[in-house]
mmCIF file of C-alpha atoms and ligand atoms in Angstrom:
data_model
loop_
_atom_site.group_PDB
_atom_site.id
_atom_site.type_symbol
_atom_site.label_atom_id
_atom_site.label_comp_id
_atom_site.label_asym_id
_atom_site.label_seq_id
_atom_site.Cartn_x
_atom_site.Cartn_y
_atom_site.Cartn_z
ATOM 1 C CA UNK A 1 -3.539 167.232 6.605
ATOM 2 C CA UNK A 2 -4.322 163.839 8.109
ATOM 3 C CA UNK A 3 -2.440 163.202 11.348
ATOM 4 C CA UNK A 4 -1.003 159.699 11.427
ATOM 5 C CA UNK A 5 0.505 158.025 14.488
ATOM 6 C CA UNK A 6 2.212 154.708 15.122
ATOM 7 C CA UNK A 7 1.508 152.778 18.331
ATOM 8 C CA UNK A 8 4.501 150.411 18.549
ATOM 9 C CA UNK A 9 4.913 147.585 21.034
ATOM 10 C CA UNK A 10 5.282 143.873 21.658
ATOM 11 C CA UNK A 11 1.539 143.347 22.305
ATOM 12 C CA UNK A 12 2.262 139.824 23.576
ATOM 13 C CA UNK A 13 -0.759 139.889 23.928
ATOM 14 C CA UNK A 14 -2.748 143.162 23.685
ATOM 15 C CA UNK A 15 -4.408 144.056 27.033
ATOM 16 C CA UNK A 16 -7.168 146.452 28.118
ATOM 17 C CA UNK A 17 -4.363 148.850 29.114
ATOM 18 C CA UNK A 18 -3.167 148.981 25.489
ATOM 19 C CA UNK A 19 -6.750 149.316 24.201
ATOM 20 C CA UNK A 20 -7.399 152.247 26.556
ATOM 21 C CA UNK A 21 -4.290 154.118 25.324
ATOM 22 C CA UNK A 22 -5.290 153.443 21.727
ATOM 23 C CA UNK A 23 -8.862 154.693 22.201
ATOM 24 C CA UNK A 24 -7.653 157.872 23.887
ATOM 25 C CA UNK A 25 -5.064 158.493 21.152
ATOM 26 C CA UNK A 26 -7.770 158.037 18.507
ATOM 27 C CA UNK A 27 -9.344 161.285 19.758
ATOM 28 C CA UNK A 28 -6.208 163.140 18.631
ATOM 29 C CA UNK A 29 -5.146 161.339 15.459
ATOM 30 C CA UNK A 30 -6.894 160.605 12.161
ATOM 31 C CA UNK A 31 -5.193 157.257 11.710
ATOM 32 C CA UNK A 32 -3.230 154.990 14.048
ATOM 33 C CA UNK A 33 -1.115 152.043 12.953
ATOM 34 C CA UNK A 34 -0.635 149.511 15.741
ATOM 35 C CA UNK A 35 2.838 148.187 14.988
ATOM 36 C CA UNK A 36 3.838 144.808 16.362
ATOM 37 C CA UNK A 37 7.576 144.442 16.965
ATOM 38 C CA UNK A 38 8.819 141.320 15.197
ATOM 39 C CA UNK A 39 11.793 140.713 17.486
ATOM 40 C CA UNK A 40 12.499 137.003 18.129
ATOM 41 C CA UNK A 41 15.218 138.005 20.645
ATOM 42 C CA UNK A 42 12.396 138.927 23.055
ATOM 43 C CA UNK A 43 11.180 135.308 22.871
ATOM 44 C CA UNK A 44 7.485 136.211 22.538
ATOM 45 C CA UNK A 45 4.770 133.818 23.715
ATOM 46 C CA UNK A 46 2.600 134.462 20.659
ATOM 47 C CA UNK A 47 3.757 134.642 17.028
ATOM 48 C CA UNK A 48 3.552 137.939 15.149
ATOM 49 C CA UNK A 49 0.564 136.603 13.204
ATOM 50 C CA UNK A 50 -1.236 135.575 16.410
ATOM 51 C CA UNK A 51 -0.533 138.947 18.037
ATOM 52 C CA UNK A 52 -1.804 140.815 14.969
ATOM 53 C CA UNK A 53 -4.919 138.642 14.825
ATOM 54 C CA UNK A 54 -5.684 139.281 18.515
ATOM 55 C CA UNK A 55 -5.324 143.043 17.972
ATOM 56 C CA UNK A 56 -7.639 142.960 14.966
ATOM 57 C CA UNK A 57 -10.240 140.863 16.701
ATOM 58 C CA UNK A 58 -10.111 143.146 19.781
ATOM 59 C CA UNK A 59 -10.609 146.403 17.870
ATOM 60 C CA UNK A 60 -13.773 145.434 16.016
ATOM 61 C CA UNK A 61 -13.015 146.881 12.585
ATOM 62 C CA UNK A 62 -12.256 150.497 13.457
ATOM 63 C CA UNK A 63 -11.646 152.236 10.084
ATOM 64 C CA UNK A 64 -9.122 154.603 11.726
ATOM 65 C CA UNK A 65 -6.872 151.751 12.865
ATOM 66 C CA UNK A 66 -4.445 149.559 10.930
ATOM 67 C CA UNK A 67 -2.342 146.697 12.271
ATOM 68 C CA UNK A 68 1.105 145.849 10.909
ATOM 69 C CA UNK A 69 4.467 144.478 12.037
ATOM 70 C CA UNK A 70 8.100 145.310 11.434
ATOM 71 C CA UNK A 71 11.470 143.687 11.955
ATOM 72 C CA UNK A 72 13.130 147.096 11.719
ATOM 73 C CA UNK A 73 13.206 150.319 13.689
ATOM 74 C CA UNK A 74 9.909 152.015 14.522
ATOM 75 C CA UNK A 75 11.158 155.420 13.340
ATOM 76 C CA UNK A 76 12.113 153.992 9.946
ATOM 77 C CA UNK A 77 8.640 152.468 9.657
ATOM 78 C CA UNK A 78 7.106 155.843 10.617
ATOM 79 C CA UNK A 79 9.160 157.607 7.931
ATOM 80 C CA UNK A 80 8.078 155.049 5.326
ATOM 81 C CA UNK A 81 4.346 155.591 5.974
ATOM 82 C CA UNK A 82 4.570 159.366 6.567
ATOM 83 C CA UNK A 83 3.590 159.202 10.254
ATOM 84 C CA UNK A 84 3.916 162.288 12.454
ATOM 85 C CA UNK A 85 4.052 160.756 15.913
ATOM 86 C CA UNK A 86 4.696 157.685 18.036
ATOM 87 C CA UNK A 87 2.304 156.803 20.847
ATOM 88 C CA UNK A 88 3.504 155.246 24.091
ATOM 89 C CA UNK A 89 1.880 154.576 27.451
ATOM 90 C CA UNK A 90 3.382 155.396 30.835
ATOM 91 C CA UNK A 91 2.474 153.283 33.848
ATOM 92 C CA UNK A 92 4.987 154.221 36.507
ATOM 93 C CA UNK A 93 8.388 155.698 37.215
ATOM 94 C CA UNK A 94 10.043 152.539 35.889
ATOM 95 C CA UNK A 95 8.348 153.004 32.492
ATOM 96 C CA UNK A 96 9.483 156.629 32.495
ATOM 97 C CA UNK A 97 13.212 155.851 32.538
ATOM 98 C CA UNK A 98 12.954 153.360 29.676
ATOM 99 C CA UNK A 99 10.641 155.609 27.656
ATOM 100 C CA UNK A 100 12.892 158.632 28.223
ATOM 101 C CA UNK A 101 15.854 156.743 26.783
ATOM 102 C CA UNK A 102 13.831 155.355 23.843
ATOM 103 C CA UNK A 103 12.538 158.832 23.068
ATOM 104 C CA UNK A 104 16.068 160.235 23.004
ATOM 105 C CA UNK A 105 17.186 157.458 20.646
ATOM 106 C CA UNK A 106 14.178 157.999 18.384
ATOM 107 C CA UNK A 107 14.773 161.768 18.328
ATOM 108 C CA UNK A 108 18.414 161.114 17.396
ATOM 109 C CA UNK A 109 17.235 159.084 14.385
ATOM 110 C CA UNK A 110 14.578 161.584 13.278
ATOM 111 C CA UNK A 111 13.795 164.692 15.344
ATOM 112 C CA UNK A 112 10.678 165.423 13.265
ATOM 113 C CA UNK A 113 8.790 162.436 14.649
ATOM 114 C CA UNK A 114 7.475 163.296 18.102
ATOM 115 C CA UNK A 115 6.529 160.776 20.760
ATOM 116 C CA UNK A 116 3.249 161.398 22.567
ATOM 117 C CA UNK A 117 2.828 159.817 26.009
ATOM 118 C CA UNK A 118 -0.439 158.839 27.649
ATOM 119 C CA UNK A 119 -0.617 158.194 31.372
ATOM 120 C CA UNK A 120 -2.113 154.802 32.220
ATOM 121 C CA UNK A 121 -5.637 154.856 33.563
ATOM 122 C CA UNK A 122 -5.576 154.084 37.277
ATOM 123 C CA UNK A 123 -7.445 150.777 36.882
ATOM 124 C CA UNK A 124 -4.927 149.546 34.293
ATOM 125 C CA UNK A 125 -1.719 150.736 35.981
ATOM 126 C CA UNK A 126 -0.642 147.250 37.019
ATOM 127 C CA UNK A 127 -1.438 145.483 33.758
ATOM 128 C CA UNK A 128 1.378 144.238 31.568
ATOM 129 C CA UNK A 129 1.276 141.404 29.046
ATOM 130 C CA UNK A 130 3.693 139.357 31.155
ATOM 131 C CA UNK A 131 1.726 139.836 34.414
ATOM 132 C CA UNK A 132 -1.421 138.721 32.601
ATOM 133 C CA UNK A 133 0.282 135.540 31.351
ATOM 134 C CA UNK A 134 1.620 134.731 34.820
ATOM 135 C CA UNK A 135 -1.843 135.243 36.337
ATOM 136 C CA UNK A 136 -3.449 132.972 33.721
ATOM 137 C CA UNK A 137 -0.923 130.203 34.392
ATOM 138 C CA UNK A 138 -1.627 130.654 38.121
ATOM 139 C CA UNK A 139 -5.355 130.203 37.534
ATOM 140 C CA UNK A 140 -6.438 133.835 38.112
ATOM 141 C CA UNK A 141 -9.513 135.138 36.246
ATOM 142 C CA UNK A 142 -8.217 137.936 33.975
ATOM 143 C CA UNK A 143 -11.452 138.458 32.030
ATOM 144 C CA UNK A 144 -11.714 142.110 33.151
ATOM 145 C CA UNK A 145 -8.132 142.857 32.040
ATOM 146 C CA UNK A 146 -7.984 141.662 28.430
ATOM 147 C CA UNK A 147 -10.308 141.789 25.414
ATOM 148 C CA UNK A 148 -12.498 138.692 24.825
ATOM 149 C CA UNK A 149 -10.554 137.369 21.815
ATOM 150 C CA UNK A 150 -7.329 137.473 23.876
ATOM 151 C CA UNK A 151 -8.925 135.631 26.791
ATOM 152 C CA UNK A 152 -9.855 132.796 24.419
ATOM 153 C CA UNK A 153 -6.247 132.349 23.277
ATOM 154 C CA UNK A 154 -4.764 132.781 26.754
ATOM 155 C CA UNK A 155 -6.664 129.686 27.856
ATOM 156 C CA UNK A 156 -4.301 127.640 25.649
ATOM 157 C CA UNK A 157 -1.395 128.653 27.956
ATOM 158 C CA UNK A 158 -2.681 126.744 30.970
HETATM 159 P P1 ADP B 1 7.194 147.157 24.559
HETATM 160 O O1 ADP B 1 7.907 145.830 24.577
HETATM 161 O O2 ADP B 1 7.548 147.999 23.363
HETATM 162 O O3 ADP B 1 7.252 147.943 25.853
HETATM 163 P P2 ADP B 1 4.418 146.573 25.246
HETATM 164 O O4 ADP B 1 3.408 145.834 24.440
HETATM 165 O O5 ADP B 1 4.801 146.017 26.565
HETATM 166 O O6 ADP B 1 5.666 146.756 24.292
HETATM 167 O O7 ADP B 1 3.921 148.071 25.499
HETATM 168 C C1 ADP B 1 3.655 148.947 24.428
HETATM 169 C C2 ADP B 1 3.361 150.337 25.004
HETATM 170 O O8 ADP B 1 2.136 150.300 25.736
HETATM 171 C C3 ADP B 1 4.430 150.839 25.988
HETATM 172 O O9 ADP B 1 4.571 152.241 25.829
HETATM 173 C C4 ADP B 1 3.840 150.512 27.335
HETATM 174 O O10 ADP B 1 4.324 151.387 28.338
HETATM 175 C C5 ADP B 1 2.346 150.743 27.057
HETATM 176 N N1 ADP B 1 1.523 149.966 27.969
HETATM 177 C C6 ADP B 1 1.559 148.636 28.204
HETATM 178 N N2 ADP B 1 0.648 148.279 29.128
HETATM 179 C C7 ADP B 1 0.010 149.418 29.495
HETATM 180 C C8 ADP B 1 -1.020 149.743 30.445
HETATM 181 N N3 ADP B 1 -1.560 148.814 31.216
HETATM 182 N N4 ADP B 1 -1.423 151.031 30.548
HETATM 183 C C9 ADP B 1 -0.844 151.978 29.787
HETATM 184 N N5 ADP B 1 0.144 151.758 28.893
HETATM 185 C C10 ADP B 1 0.572 150.500 28.744
#
């Protein structure tokens, strides 16, 4: 049986923290679908198409990875594609509370789909998409924190 996981998130934009979680999860799963949340209420900086393109360009054609988006619930998407697990990253205690609640909600919807949590690598603990954008606007060099294709697009924010 092929083990399929979904890595859901805003990815506005994808950072080296996200890429690290994805690469580590790829050691455990046969296929991972990076699922971009299409939620205009979050007022994203980049469109869904831009976010998907940045993910693709950053992953360099890994045959085990797919990129998609959804306007619906992650668990419903997982059911549709026959996924076994959801992948999430944990940076700090503040992430834990939110992730604990999300996990309970997802388990309520479908208890057969497990969430698997990866602890952030120490170097990437402080990275979030919003911190990166603030640093770019403030003129900070973020080239060691995001993939090259993301850096190119972030320059348009200045
Ligand atoms: P969401 O809006 O769903 O939280 P994000 O794109 O912010 O979407 O994050 C997607 C997932 O990746 C979340 O589980 C988040 O905790 C995790 N994540 C984000 N940044 C990092 C990082 N630097 N290190 C580890 N995990 C991270």
